[in-house]
CSV table of C-alpha atoms in Angstrom, one decimal:
chain,number,residue,atom,x,y,z
T,1,MET,CA,-180.2,34.5,71.3
T,2,LEU,CA,-182.4,35.0,68.3
T,3,ARG,CA,-182.8,38.7,69.3
T,4,ALA,CA,-179.0,39.2,69.3
T,5,TRP,CA,-178.3,38.2,65.8
T,6,ILE,CA,-181.4,40.0,64.4
T,7,LEU,CA,-179.7,43.2,65.6
T,8,ILE,CA,-176.3,42.2,64.3
T,9,ALA,CA,-177.9,41.3,61.0
T,10,GLY,CA,-179.0,44.9,60.5
T,11,LEU,CA,-175.5,46.1,61.1
T,12,MET,CA,-174.0,43.6,58.7
T,13,MET,CA,-176.3,44.0,55.7
T,14,THR,CA,-174.5,46.6,53.8
T,15,SER,CA,-171.0,46.0,55.1
T,16,ALA,CA,-168.1,44.9,53.1
T,17,ALA,CA,-167.2,41.3,52.1
T,18,TRP,CA,-168.6,39.2,54.9
T,19,ALA,CA,-167.8,35.9,53.3
T,20,GLN,CA,-164.5,34.2,54.1
T,21,ARG,CA,-163.5,32.5,50.9
T,22,PRO,CA,-160.9,29.7,50.6
T,23,PRO,CA,-158.6,29.7,47.6
T,24,ALA,CA,-160.2,28.0,44.5
T,25,VAL,CA,-157.3,25.5,44.3
T,26,VAL,CA,-156.6,22.0,45.3
T,27,PRO,CA,-153.3,21.8,47.2
T,28,ASN,CA,-150.7,19.1,46.5
T,29,ASP,CA,-149.4,19.1,50.0
T,30,PRO,CA,-151.8,17.4,52.5
T,31,ASP,CA,-150.4,19.7,55.2
T,32,SER,CA,-151.4,22.9,53.4
T,33,VAL,CA,-153.7,25.2,55.2
T,34,ILE,CA,-156.6,25.9,52.8
T,35,THR,CA,-158.6,28.1,55.1
T,36,ARG,CA,-159.0,29.0,58.8
T,37,LEU,CA,-162.2,28.5,60.7
T,38,PRO,CA,-163.6,31.4,62.7
T,39,HIS,CA,-162.9,31.7,66.4
T,40,GLY,CA,-165.5,29.7,68.3
T,41,TYR,CA,-166.4,27.4,65.4
T,42,ALA,CA,-165.2,24.4,67.4
T,43,GLN,CA,-168.0,24.9,69.9
T,44,LEU,CA,-170.4,23.9,67.1
T,45,MET,CA,-168.6,20.7,66.2
T,46,PRO,CA,-169.9,18.3,68.9
T,47,THR,CA,-173.4,19.0,67.6
T,48,THR,CA,-172.7,19.0,63.9
T,49,LEU,CA,-170.5,15.9,64.0
T,50,SER,CA,-172.8,13.9,66.3
T,51,PRO,CA,-172.9,10.2,65.5
T,52,SER,CA,-176.7,10.5,65.3
T,53,PRO,CA,-177.7,12.6,62.3
T,54,VAL,CA,-180.2,15.4,62.9
T,55,THR,CA,-183.7,14.2,62.0
T,56,THR,CA,-186.1,16.3,64.0
T,57,PRO,CA,-187.2,19.8,63.1
T,58,VAL,CA,-186.4,21.0,66.6
T,59,ALA,CA,-182.8,19.8,66.4
T,60,SER,CA,-182.4,21.3,62.9
T,61,THR,CA,-183.7,24.6,64.1
T,62,GLU,CA,-181.3,24.7,67.0
T,63,GLN,CA,-178.3,23.8,64.8
T,64,ALA,CA,-179.3,26.5,62.2
T,65,ARG,CA,-179.7,29.0,65.0
T,66,ALA,CA,-176.2,28.1,66.3
T,67,PHE,CA,-174.6,28.6,62.9
T,68,LEU,CA,-176.4,31.9,62.2
T,69,THR,CA,-175.5,33.2,65.7
T,70,MET,CA,-171.8,32.5,65.0
T,71,ALA,CA,-172.1,33.9,61.4
T,72,ALA,CA,-173.5,37.1,62.9
T,73,ARG,CA,-170.7,37.4,65.4
T,74,THR,CA,-167.9,36.6,62.9
T,75,GLY,CA,-169.3,37.8,59.6
T,76,ASP,CA,-168.4,34.4,58.1
T,77,ALA,CA,-170.9,33.5,55.4
T,78,ARG,CA,-169.7,29.8,55.4
T,79,LEU,CA,-171.6,29.4,58.6
T,80,ALA,CA,-174.7,30.9,57.1
T,81,THR,CA,-174.4,28.5,54.2
T,82,ARG,CA,-174.3,25.6,56.7
T,83,ALA,CA,-177.5,27.0,58.2
T,84,ASP,CA,-179.0,27.3,54.7
T,85,VAL,CA,-178.5,23.5,54.2
T,86,LEU,CA,-180.4,22.8,57.4
T,87,LEU,CA,-183.2,25.3,56.6
T,88,ALA,CA,-183.6,23.9,53.1
T,89,ARG,CA,-184.5,20.5,54.6
T,90,MET,CA,-187.6,22.1,56.2
T,91,PRO,CA,-190.7,22.5,54.2
T,92,ASP,CA,-191.6,26.0,53.1
T,93,SER,CA,-194.9,25.5,54.9
T,94,VAL,CA,-193.1,25.6,58.3
T,95,ASP,CA,-194.6,28.6,60.1
T,96,ASP,CA,-192.5,28.7,63.2
T,97,PRO,CA,-191.5,32.3,63.9
T,98,ASP,CA,-187.9,31.5,64.6
T,99,VAL,CA,-187.6,29.5,61.4
T,100,LEU,CA,-189.1,32.4,59.3
T,101,GLN,CA,-186.7,34.9,60.9
T,102,MET,CA,-183.8,32.6,60.3
T,103,ARG,CA,-184.8,32.2,56.6
T,104,ALA,CA,-184.9,36.0,56.3
T,105,PHE,CA,-181.5,36.4,58.0
T,106,SER,CA,-180.0,33.7,55.7
T,107,ALA,CA,-181.4,35.5,52.6
T,108,GLN,CA,-179.7,38.7,53.8
T,109,HIS,CA,-176.4,36.9,54.0
T,110,ARG,CA,-176.9,36.0,50.3
T,111,HIS,CA,-177.8,39.6,49.4
T,112,ASP,CA,-181.3,38.3,48.5
T,113,PHE,CA,-183.0,41.3,50.1
T,114,GLU,CA,-186.2,40.8,48.3
T,115,GLY,CA,-186.4,37.2,49.5
T,116,ALA,CA,-185.7,38.4,53.0
T,117,VAL,CA,-188.6,40.8,52.9
T,118,ASP,CA,-190.9,38.1,51.6
T,119,TRP,CA,-190.0,35.9,54.7
T,120,LEU,CA,-190.5,38.8,57.0
T,121,ASP,CA,-193.8,39.7,55.4
T,122,ARG,CA,-195.0,36.2,56.1
T,123,LEU,CA,-193.7,36.4,59.7
T,124,ILE,CA,-195.3,39.8,60.4
T,125,ALA,CA,-198.6,38.6,58.8
T,126,ARG,CA,-198.5,35.8,61.4
T,127,SER,CA,-197.4,37.9,64.3
T,128,PRO,CA,-198.1,41.6,63.7
T,129,ARG,CA,-196.6,42.7,67.0
T,130,ASN,CA,-193.2,41.0,66.4
T,131,ALA,CA,-191.0,43.9,67.1
T,132,ALA,CA,-187.7,42.3,66.0
T,133,ALA,CA,-189.2,41.3,62.6
T,134,ARG,CA,-190.5,44.8,62.0
T,135,LEU,CA,-187.1,46.4,62.8
T,136,SER,CA,-185.4,43.9,60.6
T,137,ARG,CA,-187.8,44.6,57.7
T,138,ALA,CA,-187.3,48.3,58.1
T,139,GLN,CA,-183.5,47.8,57.9
T,140,ILE,CA,-183.8,46.0,54.7
T,141,GLN,CA,-186.2,48.5,53.2
T,142,VAL,CA,-183.6,51.2,53.9
T,143,VAL,CA,-181.0,49.2,52.0
T,144,LEU,CA,-183.5,48.9,49.1
T,145,GLY,CA,-184.1,52.6,49.1
T,146,ARG,CA,-187.8,52.2,50.1
T,147,LEU,CA,-187.9,54.6,53.0
T,148,GLU,CA,-191.7,55.1,53.1
T,149,ARG,CA,-192.1,51.4,53.7
T,150,ALA,CA,-189.4,51.5,56.4
T,151,ARG,CA,-191.2,54.5,58.0
T,152,ALA,CA,-194.4,52.5,58.3
T,153,ASP,CA,-192.6,49.8,60.4
T,154,CYS,CA,-190.9,52.5,62.5
T,155,ALA,CA,-194.2,54.1,63.2
T,156,ALA,CA,-195.8,50.8,64.2
T,157,LEU,CA,-192.9,50.2,66.6
T,158,VAL,CA,-193.0,53.7,68.1
T,159,LEU,CA,-196.8,53.8,68.5
T,160,GLY,CA,-197.2,50.8,70.7
T,161,ILE,CA,-195.2,47.6,69.8
T,162,ASP,CA,-191.8,48.4,71.3
T,163,ALA,CA,-190.5,51.9,72.2
T,164,GLY,CA,-186.9,50.8,72.4
T,165,ASP,CA,-186.9,49.2,68.9
T,166,GLY,CA,-188.9,52.2,67.7
T,167,LEU,CA,-186.0,54.5,68.8
T,168,LEU,CA,-183.5,52.3,67.0
T,169,CYS,CA,-185.7,52.3,63.9
T,170,VAL,CA,-186.2,56.1,63.9
T,171,GLY,CA,-182.5,56.5,64.4
T,172,LEU,CA,-181.8,54.3,61.4
T,173,LEU,CA,-184.3,56.2,59.2
T,174,SER,CA,-183.1,59.6,60.3
T,175,LEU,CA,-179.5,58.7,59.6
T,176,ARG,CA,-180.4,57.6,56.0
T,177,ASN,CA,-182.4,60.8,55.5
T,178,GLY,CA,-179.5,62.9,56.5
T,179,GLN,CA,-181.3,64.2,59.6
T,180,TYR,CA,-178.3,63.8,61.7
T,181,PRO,CA,-179.4,65.8,64.8
T,182,ALA,CA,-182.6,63.9,65.0
T,183,ALA,CA,-180.7,60.6,64.5
T,184,ALA,CA,-178.2,61.5,67.3
T,185,ALA,CA,-181.0,62.5,69.7
T,186,GLY,CA,-183.0,59.3,69.2
T,187,LEU,CA,-180.0,57.0,69.5
T,188,GLU,CA,-178.8,58.8,72.6
T,189,ARG,CA,-182.2,58.4,74.2
T,190,CYS,CA,-182.0,54.7,73.4
T,191,LEU,CA,-178.5,54.5,75.0
T,192,GLN,CA,-179.8,56.2,78.2
T,193,ALA,CA,-182.6,53.7,78.5
T,194,ASP,CA,-182.1,50.3,80.2
T,195,CYS,CA,-181.4,48.3,77.1
T,196,GLY,CA,-179.6,45.0,76.6
T,197,ALA,CA,-176.0,44.7,75.5
T,198,ASP,CA,-176.8,43.9,71.9
T,199,GLU,CA,-179.2,46.9,71.6
T,200,LYS,CA,-176.6,49.1,73.2
T,201,ARG,CA,-173.9,48.1,70.8
T,202,TYR,CA,-176.3,48.5,67.8
T,203,ALA,CA,-177.1,52.0,69.0
T,204,LEU,CA,-173.5,52.9,69.6
T,205,VAL,CA,-172.4,51.8,66.1
T,206,MET,CA,-175.2,53.8,64.5
T,207,ARG,CA,-174.4,56.8,66.7
T,208,ALA,CA,-170.8,56.5,65.6
T,209,GLU,CA,-171.9,56.5,61.9
T,210,VAL,CA,-174.1,59.5,62.5
T,211,ALA,CA,-171.0,61.4,63.8
T,212,ALA,CA,-168.9,60.1,61.0
T,213,ARG,CA,-171.3,61.1,58.3
T,214,ALA,CA,-171.9,64.5,59.8
T,215,ARG,CA,-168.1,64.9,60.2
T,216,ASP,CA,-168.4,65.5,63.9
T,217,ARG,CA,-165.2,65.7,65.9
T,218,ASP,CA,-166.5,63.2,68.4
T,219,ALA,CA,-166.8,60.3,65.8
T,220,ASP,CA,-163.8,58.6,67.2
T,221,LEU,CA,-165.2,58.6,70.7
T,222,TRP,CA,-168.4,56.9,69.6
T,223,PHE,CA,-166.5,54.2,67.7
T,224,HIS,CA,-164.3,53.6,70.7
T,225,ARG,CA,-167.3,53.2,72.9
T,226,ALA,CA,-168.7,50.6,70.5
T,227,LEU,CA,-165.4,48.8,70.3
T,228,ALA,CA,-165.2,48.7,74.1
T,229,LEU,CA,-168.2,46.4,74.1
T,230,ALA,CA,-166.8,44.1,71.3
T,231,PRO,CA,-163.2,44.9,70.3
T,232,ASP,CA,-163.2,42.4,67.4
T,233,ASP,CA,-166.6,43.2,66.0
T,234,VAL,CA,-166.1,43.2,62.2
T,235,ARG,CA,-169.0,45.5,61.5
T,236,THR,CA,-167.7,48.2,63.9
T,237,LEU,CA,-164.1,47.9,62.7
T,238,ALA,CA,-165.1,48.1,59.0
T,239,SER,CA,-167.3,51.2,59.6
T,240,TYR,CA,-164.5,52.9,61.6
T,241,ALA,CA,-161.9,52.0,59.0
T,242,ARG,CA,-164.1,53.5,56.2
T,243,TYR,CA,-164.5,56.7,58.2
T,244,LEU,CA,-160.8,57.0,58.9
T,245,ARG,CA,-160.0,56.5,55.2
T,246,SER,CA,-162.6,59.1,54.2
T,247,ALA,CA,-160.8,61.5,56.5
T,248,GLY,CA,-157.4,60.7,55.0
T,249,ARG,CA,-156.2,58.9,58.2
T,250,ASP,CA,-154.8,55.8,56.5
T,251,ARG,CA,-152.1,55.2,59.0
T,252,ASP,CA,-154.8,55.0,61.7
T,253,VAL,CA,-156.5,52.4,59.6
T,254,LEU,CA,-153.4,50.2,59.6
T,255,ARG,CA,-153.1,50.5,63.3
T,256,LEU,CA,-156.7,49.8,63.9
T,257,LEU,CA,-156.7,46.6,61.7
T,258,ALA,CA,-153.1,45.4,62.5
T,259,ALA,CA,-154.4,42.2,64.2
T,260,GLN,CA,-157.3,41.7,61.8
T,261,THR,CA,-155.7,39.4,59.1
T,262,GLU,CA,-158.5,36.9,58.4
T,263,HIS,CA,-161.6,38.8,57.5
T,264,ASP,CA,-162.0,39.7,53.8
T,265,GLY,CA,-163.7,43.0,54.3
T,266,LEU,CA,-161.1,44.2,56.8
T,267,ARG,CA,-158.3,43.0,54.6
T,268,LEU,CA,-159.7,45.2,51.9
T,269,GLN,CA,-159.8,48.2,54.1
T,270,ARG,CA,-156.1,47.6,55.1
T,271,THR,CA,-155.2,47.2,51.4
T,272,LEU,CA,-156.8,50.4,50.3
T,273,ALA,CA,-155.2,52.4,53.1
T,274,ALA,CA,-151.8,50.9,52.5
T,275,TYR,CA,-152.1,51.6,48.7
T,276,ARG,CA,-152.8,55.2,49.3
T,277,LEU,CA,-149.8,55.6,51.6
T,278,ASP,CA,-147.4,53.8,49.3
T,279,PRO,CA,-148.6,52.1,46.1
T,280,GLN,CA,-145.4,50.3,45.5
T,281,ALA,CA,-145.1,48.8,49.0
T,282,ALA,CA,-148.7,47.8,48.9
T,283,ALA,CA,-148.4,45.9,45.6
T,284,PRO,CA,-148.4,42.4,47.2
T,285,LEU,CA,-151.6,43.3,49.2
T,286,VAL,CA,-153.2,44.6,46.0
T,287,GLN,CA,-152.3,41.5,44.0
T,288,ALA,CA,-153.6,39.2,46.8
T,289,GLN,CA,-156.9,41.2,46.9
T,290,ALA,CA,-157.3,40.9,43.2
T,291,ARG,CA,-156.8,37.1,43.5
T,292,ARG,CA,-159.5,36.9,46.1
T,293,PHE,CA,-162.0,38.6,43.9
T,294,ALA,CA,-161.0,36.4,41.0
T,295,ALA,CA,-161.4,33.3,43.2
T,296,ALA,CA,-164.8,34.4,44.3
T,297,ARG,CA,-165.9,34.7,40.7
T,298,ALA,CA,-164.4,31.3,39.8
T,299,ALA,CA,-166.3,29.7,42.7
T,300,GLY,CA,-169.6,31.1,41.4
T,301,GLY,CA,-170.7,32.3,44.8
T,302,PRO,CA,-172.4,35.7,45.7
T,303,LEU,CA,-170.1,38.6,44.6
T,304,GLU,CA,-169.3,41.6,46.7
T,305,LEU,CA,-169.9,44.1,43.9
T,306,ARG,CA,-169.5,47.2,46.1
T,307,ASP,CA,-166.1,46.0,47.4
T,308,GLU,CA,-164.8,45.1,44.0
T,309,ALA,CA,-165.9,48.4,42.6
T,310,GLU,CA,-164.2,50.3,45.4
T,311,PHE,CA,-161.1,48.2,44.9
T,312,LEU,CA,-161.0,48.9,41.1
T,313,LEU,CA,-161.7,52.6,41.7
T,314,SER,CA,-159.0,53.0,44.3
T,315,THR,CA,-156.2,50.9,42.9
T,316,ARG,CA,-156.7,50.4,39.2
T,317,THR,CA,-156.9,52.6,36.1
T,318,ASP,CA,-160.2,51.3,34.8
T,319,PRO,CA,-163.0,53.6,36.0
T,320,ASP,CA,-165.4,52.2,33.5
T,321,ALA,CA,-165.1,48.7,35.0
T,322,ALA,CA,-165.6,50.2,38.5
T,323,LEU,CA,-168.7,52.0,37.3
T,324,ALA,CA,-170.2,48.9,35.8
T,325,LEU,CA,-169.8,47.1,39.1
T,326,ALA,CA,-171.2,50.0,41.1
T,327,GLN,CA,-174.2,50.2,38.7
T,328,HIS,CA,-174.8,46.5,39.1
T,329,ASN,CA,-174.6,46.8,42.9
T,330,PHE,CA,-177.0,49.6,42.9
T,331,LEU,CA,-179.7,47.4,41.4
T,332,SER,CA,-180.0,45.6,44.7
T,333,GLN,CA,-178.4,47.9,47.3
T,334,CYS,CA,-179.3,51.6,47.4
T,335,ASP,CA,-178.0,52.6,50.8
T,336,TYR,CA,-175.9,55.7,51.4
T,337,GLU,CA,-172.6,54.0,50.7
T,338,ASP,CA,-173.9,52.5,47.5
T,339,VAL,CA,-175.1,55.9,46.3
T,340,GLU,CA,-171.7,57.5,47.3
T,341,LEU,CA,-169.8,54.8,45.4
T,342,LEU,CA,-171.9,55.1,42.3
T,343,ARG,CA,-171.4,58.9,42.4
T,344,ARG,CA,-167.6,58.6,42.7
T,345,THR,CA,-167.2,56.0,40.0
T,346,ALA,CA,-169.4,58.0,37.6
T,347,ILE,CA,-167.2,61.1,38.2
T,348,ALA,CA,-164.1,59.0,37.6
T,349,ALA,CA,-165.5,57.6,34.4
T,350,LYS,CA,-166.7,61.0,33.3
T,351,ARG,CA,-170.3,59.9,33.0
T,352,SER,CA,-172.4,62.9,33.6
T,353,ASP,CA,-175.5,61.0,32.4
T,354,VAL,CA,-175.1,58.6,35.2
T,355,LEU,CA,-174.7,61.4,37.7
T,356,ARG,CA,-177.8,63.2,36.5
T,357,GLU,CA,-179.8,60.0,36.8
T,358,LEU,CA,-178.5,59.3,40.3
T,359,GLN,CA,-179.3,62.9,41.4
T,360,ARG,CA,-182.9,62.5,40.1
T,361,TRP,CA,-183.2,59.2,42.1
T,362,THR,CA,-182.0,60.8,45.3
T,363,MET,CA,-184.2,63.9,44.9
T,364,SER,CA,-187.3,61.7,44.2
T,365,ARG,CA,-186.7,60.0,47.6
T,366,HIS,CA,-185.8,63.2,49.4
T,367,LEU,CA,-182.4,61.8,50.3
T,368,PRO,CA,-179.1,63.7,50.9
T,369,TRP,CA,-176.6,63.9,48.1
T,370,PRO,CA,-173.3,62.3,49.4
T,371,SER,CA,-170.5,64.7,50.2
T,372,THR,CA,-167.5,62.6,50.8
T,373,PRO,CA,-164.3,64.7,51.2
T,374,GLU,CA,-162.0,64.8,48.2
T,375,VAL,CA,-159.3,62.9,50.2
T,376,ALA,CA,-161.5,59.7,50.1
T,377,ARG,CA,-161.5,59.4,46.4
């Protein structure tokens, strides 16, 4: 089970608005619905509400793993927060590999990528041949824009630790480098191998993103194959929706997400698609999304800066505010989507100085310059 959410974590790291946030209000009506728990949450309740409180490290570890597994499946950060509470009760000196990996995953949920790398460094120092930890560390290094460090973990995997994870790692790195044929070939080799369901879905989502970024005509086919394995997977749905929006297919976004009404990131994609189709009709959706961002700030929790910048850029007339958020986001996340958003906000704000600095950054790392079609702006 640990292996499953390690892979899912990599798919979720740079995705939009994973936390499900209740309104920052106290209702007067005791029958008011404040929030809705994710599907499957009730399965955790017999354990978490047991008459006997959890006192042993083993029991705490099992509970934390259950919460993180459900968080990975649903994209619900509340569950990761519950796991955080359990993990915080354990001394930092605990060297159990599962606990170290869970601490890293929990840090990713909080967008504390540096902290996640620290935990993975500790785990790999203890177990140098831990393939899942090396793949996870490579994923985070890509998000941080440290491709040379990611390449080192990919090489270690390919050269003897785990060939399957090595192919996934090389596919991830090639995708970020803009080497789309190499990424496609590696991921298709992985899909042809006898891999597990989680590895297959991970490879399919990445293969779909390769096709989307390369603007291949078969992108829809790869997304549909990934969704066939998990129709309600929020990571796949969000990635597909972003691709459809970038291609100007907003009505397809609304059809794709028609039944997805609870997840913040997917609601944002629906709102942006609806706004471009008919700004006046989408006004209630836009206002509701603005309230969600305001509530998140009032609650003092981790902010989804990339999502809020995209929202301001797409539905508001304040490109300077959108640029400020995109710049703040770029301090901790430097993946392709983060670069692309910073580029678009800089263009909208008429900040050629920011564009020049961003171009220098991408050139220094031998990364491709984003080329999102005009329709996506």
